[in-house]
Structures are given as C-alpha cells and as structure tokens.
Amino acid sequence: MRHISARPEQSSFPNTLTERHPLFSYAGRCAADLWLQGAPLSMADFRDLRFRCLVSGDTSFAGDPARRQAFDDAFARQIASSIASRSRVEGRRHA
C-alpha cells in the first residue's frame, strides 16, 4: 500500500534538481545575478566559468550532469525572472 504523507507538500524524496542539489541551484541564481550586473563575458561563457569555479575544488562534482543541470536551470530561471520583473516595472512606468 502506498504511504500518503500527512503533509503532501513535503515529499520523502526530493523530486526536482533544485531540491536534490540546493547548493548548485543557489550558485546558479547568484551567478545569474552577477552576470546581470554587467559581466564582460557572454551569458554562456560566464555561466560556464562560474560552474567551473564552483567545482574546481572537487572533481567528483564536475562530471555530475544532475548538478550541472541544476546550476544551469537555476541560472536560466533567474535571468528570465529578472527580465520579466524588469519588464513589468517598465510597463507600469509607461502606463
């Protein structure tokens, strides 16, 4: 029989990459914020550089595609979120 938790929003196993690798997701969001502040590299080059710096001390992380995907997804989501929120603010100013 399947166990149904009293609090279904708290699953026993992490479902998303963000839940399984919160450090890498957090680092991806921070990297996106830094890039948005005016990094002199392209978005992809900056993202890749920040990931390499993050895993430089431990080579076991570098070859882990799930951690890389968590970082990349968080980076992209943060960029998109920032663009959307800035668009809303600009839209309100012109309305």
Short mmCIF file of C-alpha atoms in Angstrom, two decimals:
data_model
loop_
_atom_site.label_atom_id
_atom_site.label_comp_id
_atom_site.label_asym_id
_atom_site.label_seq_id
_atom_site.Cartn_x
_atom_site.Cartn_y
_atom_site.Cartn_z
CA MET A 1 0.00 0.00 0.00
CA ARG A 2 1.23 3.46 -0.86
CA HIS A 3 2.13 5.72 2.06
CA ILE A 4 0.38 9.08 1.94
CA SER A 5 2.10 11.76 3.97
CA ALA A 6 0.08 13.98 6.29
CA ARG A 7 1.83 16.90 4.63
CA PRO A 8 1.85 16.10 0.91
CA GLU A 9 3.87 19.20 0.06
CA GLN A 10 6.80 17.60 1.90
CA SER A 11 7.74 14.50 -0.02
CA SER A 12 10.14 11.99 1.45
CA PHE A 13 12.46 12.18 -1.56
CA PRO A 14 13.46 15.33 -3.40
CA ASN A 15 11.75 15.47 -6.77
CA THR A 16 13.45 18.30 -8.56
CA LEU A 17 17.08 19.05 -9.22
CA THR A 18 16.72 22.18 -7.10
CA GLU A 19 15.60 20.09 -4.13
CA ARG A 20 18.32 17.49 -4.65
CA HIS A 21 21.14 19.97 -5.27
CA PRO A 22 20.22 23.22 -3.49
CA LEU A 23 23.82 24.49 -3.35
CA PHE A 24 24.19 24.23 -7.11
CA SER A 25 20.82 25.89 -7.68
CA TYR A 26 21.72 28.70 -5.31
CA ALA A 27 25.09 29.14 -7.02
CA GLY A 28 23.35 29.28 -10.41
CA ARG A 29 20.99 32.02 -9.23
CA CYS A 30 23.88 34.01 -7.77
CA ALA A 31 25.88 33.63 -10.98
CA ALA A 32 22.93 34.96 -12.98
CA ASP A 33 22.62 37.97 -10.69
CA LEU A 34 26.33 38.69 -11.13
CA TRP A 35 26.05 38.42 -14.91
CA LEU A 36 23.08 40.79 -14.93
CA GLN A 37 25.17 43.37 -13.08
CA GLY A 38 27.39 43.66 -16.14
CA ALA A 39 29.86 40.83 -16.64
CA PRO A 40 32.20 41.33 -19.61
CA LEU A 41 31.55 37.80 -20.93
CA SER A 42 28.67 36.32 -22.88
CA MET A 43 25.94 34.74 -20.79
CA ALA A 44 27.01 31.17 -21.66
CA ASP A 45 30.72 31.86 -21.12
CA PHE A 46 30.05 33.46 -17.74
CA ARG A 47 27.75 30.60 -16.68
CA ASP A 48 30.35 28.00 -17.66
CA LEU A 49 33.15 29.90 -15.92
CA ARG A 50 31.16 30.20 -12.68
CA PHE A 51 30.32 26.49 -12.72
CA ARG A 52 33.98 25.57 -13.29
CA CYS A 53 34.96 27.79 -10.37
CA LEU A 54 32.31 26.19 -8.18
CA VAL A 55 33.51 22.64 -8.80
CA SER A 56 37.23 23.38 -9.08
CA GLY A 57 37.96 22.04 -5.59
CA ASP A 58 36.27 18.68 -6.08
CA THR A 59 36.50 16.83 -9.38
CA SER A 60 33.67 14.44 -8.46
CA PHE A 61 31.17 17.28 -8.90
CA ALA A 62 32.48 18.33 -12.30
CA GLY A 63 31.29 15.16 -14.03
CA ASP A 64 27.87 15.06 -12.38
CA PRO A 65 25.27 16.01 -15.02
CA ALA A 66 22.46 16.43 -12.46
CA ARG A 67 24.40 19.06 -10.52
CA ARG A 68 25.36 20.81 -13.74
CA GLN A 69 21.73 20.79 -14.87
CA ALA A 70 20.57 22.19 -11.51
CA PHE A 71 23.09 25.03 -11.85
CA ASP A 72 22.19 25.75 -15.49
CA ASP A 73 18.43 25.61 -14.84
CA ALA A 74 18.67 27.98 -11.88
CA PHE A 75 20.87 30.34 -13.90
CA ALA A 76 18.37 30.45 -16.77
CA ARG A 77 15.35 30.81 -14.48
CA GLN A 78 16.97 33.70 -12.62
CA ILE A 79 17.78 35.52 -15.87
CA ALA A 80 14.20 35.01 -17.10
CA SER A 81 12.72 36.08 -13.78
CA SER A 82 14.81 39.23 -13.70
CA ILE A 83 13.88 40.16 -17.27
CA ALA A 84 10.19 39.56 -16.57
CA SER A 85 10.19 41.62 -13.38
CA ARG A 86 12.03 44.48 -15.11
CA SER A 87 9.52 44.35 -17.98
CA ARG A 88 6.62 44.63 -15.53
CA VAL A 89 8.23 47.63 -13.85
CA GLU A 90 8.86 49.31 -17.22
CA GLY A 91 5.29 48.55 -18.31
CA ARG A 92 3.89 50.24 -15.21
CA ARG A 93 6.01 53.33 -15.80
CA HIS A 94 4.67 53.74 -19.33
CA ALA A 95 1.04 53.03 -18.45
#
